Amino acid sequence: MKTVKRTMSIIALAATMILTVSCKDGNKNEPAEPMSNEMHQESMDDKDDIAMSDNQDSKAEAILNDYFNLKDALVNDDNGKAKELGNTLAKSLKDFDASNYSDNEQNELKDIIEDATEHAEHIGESDIKHQREHFKALSKDVTDMVAITGTDKKLYEQFCPMYNNNEGGAWLSMNEEIRNPYFGSQMLKCGKVQREIN
């Protein structure tokens, strides 16, 4: 009797293993066709994402270009030009659409863009001392934005330790050479490169 039970158990176990293996093999073969279609579909979707990403990149790059133009106006002590460029930058910031980023990135970008827009608008209506105060906060916002959006440009984060009663202030530049937007002609070369981005 024990032998019969043992034989039956072995047969049941063998049958279970055969069914399990054949089901796994069947599952392996069945999705092969749809999987290649999914992969093809993914690559098609990737192309759409790349196109949308290029569009987003161009809006982020427009913000960067406006920021650098504003920085140059402050370097040149040009209050009128800085006002004009502050308003230009505010418009570019408002045009930015973060909908192609992850939910978390969208939330961060929304806060960054909102804050940066406020500073750019203040720059558009202030004297140069006040413009430089807002430029410090704006520079942090733009640096935070670049950390999320990325850029194909090589950027330098530069720092002047003497600005704002030795509290210091950072800014971004496309050139390694220091041109200080916080002091302009007073101390044009005061500062150092803190890090390279890209």
Short mmCIF file of C-alpha atoms in Angstrom, two decimals:
data_model
loop_
_atom_site.label_atom_id
_atom_site.label_comp_id
_atom_site.label_asym_id
_atom_site.label_seq_id
_atom_site.Cartn_x
_atom_site.Cartn_y
_atom_site.Cartn_z
CA MET A 1 0.00 0.00 0.00
CA LYS A 2 2.84 2.39 0.85
CA THR A 3 4.42 1.63 -2.53
CA VAL A 4 1.21 2.48 -4.37
CA LYS A 5 0.84 5.77 -2.48
CA ARG A 6 4.47 6.64 -3.16
CA THR A 7 4.10 5.79 -6.86
CA MET A 8 0.91 7.87 -7.08
CA SER A 9 2.66 10.81 -5.38
CA ILE A 10 5.57 10.57 -7.81
CA ILE A 11 3.19 10.43 -10.80
CA ALA A 12 1.23 13.44 -9.45
CA LEU A 13 4.43 15.38 -8.86
CA ALA A 14 5.73 14.51 -12.33
CA ALA A 15 2.43 15.55 -13.93
CA THR A 16 2.48 18.86 -12.03
CA MET A 17 6.05 19.53 -13.15
CA ILE A 18 5.25 18.72 -16.77
CA LEU A 19 2.22 21.04 -16.72
CA THR A 20 4.20 23.81 -15.05
CA VAL A 21 7.07 23.56 -17.52
CA SER A 22 4.75 23.37 -20.53
CA CYS A 23 2.76 26.39 -19.28
CA LYS A 24 5.94 28.38 -18.85
CA ASP A 25 7.09 27.41 -22.34
CA GLY A 26 3.69 28.31 -23.74
CA ASN A 27 3.83 31.68 -22.03
CA LYS A 28 7.30 32.29 -23.35
CA ASN A 29 6.24 31.71 -26.93
CA GLU A 30 2.91 33.51 -26.86
CA PRO A 31 4.00 37.04 -25.94
CA ALA A 32 6.97 37.09 -28.29
CA GLU A 33 4.94 38.59 -31.13
CA PRO A 34 3.19 41.31 -29.09
CA MET A 35 6.39 42.10 -27.25
CA SER A 36 8.18 43.03 -30.45
CA ASN A 37 5.19 45.22 -31.33
CA GLU A 38 5.38 46.83 -27.89
CA MET A 39 9.06 47.49 -28.39
CA HIS A 40 8.29 49.04 -31.76
CA GLN A 41 5.53 51.09 -30.17
CA GLU A 42 7.90 52.22 -27.43
CA SER A 43 10.42 53.43 -29.96
CA MET A 44 7.67 55.33 -31.76
CA ASP A 45 6.60 56.89 -28.45
CA ASP A 46 10.23 57.70 -27.68
CA LYS A 47 10.42 59.69 -30.91
CA ASP A 48 7.38 61.68 -29.84
CA ASP A 49 8.95 62.24 -26.43
CA ILE A 50 12.17 63.38 -28.07
CA ALA A 51 10.27 65.85 -30.24
CA MET A 52 8.38 67.18 -27.22
CA SER A 53 11.58 67.19 -25.22
CA ASP A 54 13.28 69.23 -27.97
CA ASN A 55 10.43 71.72 -27.77
CA GLN A 56 10.80 71.90 -23.99
CA ASP A 57 14.55 72.17 -24.35
CA SER A 58 14.11 75.15 -26.67
CA LYS A 59 11.89 76.90 -24.08
CA ALA A 60 14.39 76.16 -21.30
CA GLU A 61 17.22 77.36 -23.56
CA ALA A 62 15.27 80.57 -24.30
CA ILE A 63 15.05 81.18 -20.54
CA LEU A 64 18.80 80.62 -20.22
CA ASN A 65 19.59 82.97 -23.11
CA ASP A 66 17.41 85.70 -21.61
CA TYR A 67 19.05 85.13 -18.22
CA PHE A 68 22.55 85.51 -19.73
CA ASN A 69 21.55 88.68 -21.56
CA LEU A 70 20.22 90.08 -18.28
CA LYS A 71 23.44 89.11 -16.51
CA ASP A 72 25.47 90.93 -19.16
CA ALA A 73 23.35 94.09 -18.73
CA LEU A 74 24.09 94.01 -14.99
CA VAL A 75 27.80 93.42 -15.66
CA ASN A 76 27.69 96.56 -17.84
CA ASP A 77 25.83 98.57 -15.14
CA ASP A 78 23.00 99.14 -17.65
CA ASN A 79 19.86 99.68 -15.56
CA GLY A 80 17.60 100.46 -18.55
CA LYS A 81 18.69 97.38 -20.52
CA ALA A 82 18.36 95.21 -17.41
CA LYS A 83 14.76 96.44 -16.96
CA GLU A 84 13.94 95.55 -20.55
CA LEU A 85 15.62 92.13 -20.28
CA GLY A 86 13.95 91.41 -16.93
CA ASN A 87 10.58 91.80 -18.65
CA THR A 88 11.74 89.64 -21.59
CA LEU A 89 12.86 86.93 -19.17
CA ALA A 90 9.55 87.11 -17.27
CA LYS A 91 7.71 86.43 -20.56
CA SER A 92 9.97 83.46 -21.40
CA LEU A 93 9.39 82.04 -17.92
CA LYS A 94 5.61 82.36 -18.32
CA ASP A 95 5.81 80.55 -21.68
CA PHE A 96 7.56 77.56 -20.12
CA ASP A 97 5.41 74.43 -19.97
CA ALA A 98 6.46 71.70 -17.54
CA SER A 99 3.76 69.18 -18.54
CA ASN A 100 6.24 66.74 -20.12
CA TYR A 101 8.15 66.25 -16.88
CA SER A 102 7.31 63.81 -14.07
CA ASP A 103 4.73 64.89 -11.47
CA ASN A 104 7.44 65.58 -8.92
CA GLU A 105 9.51 67.59 -11.43
CA GLN A 106 6.41 69.49 -12.54
CA ASN A 107 5.73 70.56 -8.96
CA GLU A 108 9.32 71.65 -8.45
CA LEU A 109 9.44 73.47 -11.80
CA LYS A 110 6.12 75.22 -11.08
CA ASP A 111 7.54 76.64 -7.84
CA ILE A 112 10.86 77.57 -9.44
CA ILE A 113 9.25 79.26 -12.47
CA GLU A 114 6.76 81.13 -10.29
CA ASP A 115 9.52 82.48 -8.05
CA ALA A 116 11.85 83.29 -10.96
CA THR A 117 9.06 85.14 -12.79
CA GLU A 118 8.42 87.31 -9.74
CA HIS A 119 12.14 88.22 -9.51
CA ALA A 120 12.37 88.91 -13.25
CA GLU A 121 9.33 91.20 -13.04
CA HIS A 122 10.90 93.10 -10.12
CA ILE A 123 14.09 93.50 -12.15
CA GLY A 124 11.91 94.98 -14.91
CA GLU A 125 10.87 97.85 -12.66
CA SER A 126 13.76 98.49 -10.25
CA ASP A 127 16.93 100.51 -9.82
CA ILE A 128 20.17 98.62 -10.41
CA LYS A 129 20.90 97.93 -6.71
CA HIS A 130 17.48 96.33 -6.31
CA GLN A 131 17.89 94.50 -9.65
CA ARG A 132 21.05 92.89 -8.35
CA GLU A 133 19.30 91.75 -5.17
CA HIS A 134 16.61 90.05 -7.25
CA PHE A 135 19.23 88.67 -9.65
CA LYS A 136 20.79 86.72 -6.77
CA ALA A 137 17.50 84.89 -6.06
CA LEU A 138 16.80 84.56 -9.79
CA SER A 139 20.20 82.91 -10.29
CA LYS A 140 19.35 80.26 -7.71
CA ASP A 141 16.02 79.62 -9.44
CA VAL A 142 17.65 79.28 -12.87
CA THR A 143 20.32 76.94 -11.44
CA ASP A 144 17.57 74.80 -9.87
CA MET A 145 15.67 74.77 -13.17
CA VAL A 146 18.76 73.60 -15.09
CA ALA A 147 19.22 70.78 -12.55
CA ILE A 148 15.84 69.44 -13.74
CA THR A 149 15.67 70.42 -17.42
CA GLY A 150 19.35 69.98 -18.23
CA THR A 151 21.14 71.94 -20.94
CA ASP A 152 23.47 71.20 -23.82
CA LYS A 153 25.53 74.28 -22.94
CA LYS A 154 28.62 74.17 -20.76
CA LEU A 155 27.87 76.47 -17.82
CA TYR A 156 29.97 77.82 -15.00
CA GLU A 157 28.50 78.52 -11.59
CA GLN A 158 30.46 81.49 -10.31
CA PHE A 159 30.53 83.10 -6.90
CA CYS A 160 31.43 86.51 -5.50
CA PRO A 161 32.21 86.27 -1.76
CA MET A 162 32.02 90.05 -1.21
CA TYR A 163 28.48 90.70 -2.45
CA ASN A 164 25.79 91.70 0.07
CA ASN A 165 28.12 92.54 3.00
CA ASN A 166 30.28 89.45 2.45
CA GLU A 167 27.27 87.12 2.39
CA GLY A 168 28.18 86.35 -1.21
CA GLY A 169 26.19 85.67 -4.34
CA ALA A 170 26.33 83.07 -7.10
CA TRP A 171 25.37 83.28 -10.78
CA LEU A 172 25.63 81.25 -13.95
CA SER A 173 27.84 82.10 -16.90
CA MET A 174 28.66 80.54 -20.25
CA ASN A 175 32.26 81.81 -19.92
CA GLU A 176 34.85 80.70 -17.43
CA GLU A 177 36.20 84.25 -17.19
CA ILE A 178 34.65 86.18 -14.29
CA ARG A 179 32.42 89.12 -15.17
CA ASN A 180 30.66 90.09 -11.95
CA PRO A 181 26.98 91.10 -12.32
CA TYR A 182 26.73 92.17 -8.66
CA PHE A 183 29.41 94.87 -8.78
CA GLY A 184 29.78 95.53 -12.50
CA SER A 185 32.58 97.98 -13.25
CA GLN A 186 33.31 98.49 -9.52
CA MET A 187 34.77 94.98 -9.16
CA LEU A 188 34.36 93.36 -12.55
CA LYS A 189 36.62 90.38 -11.88
CA CYS A 190 35.71 89.69 -8.27
CA GLY A 191 34.69 86.05 -7.96
CA LYS A 192 35.62 82.47 -8.75
CA VAL A 193 34.22 79.45 -10.56
CA GLN A 194 32.54 77.17 -8.04
CA ARG A 195 31.69 74.34 -10.44
CA GLU A 196 31.11 73.45 -14.05
CA ILE A 197 27.71 72.24 -15.21
CA ASN A 198 27.84 69.76 -18.14
#
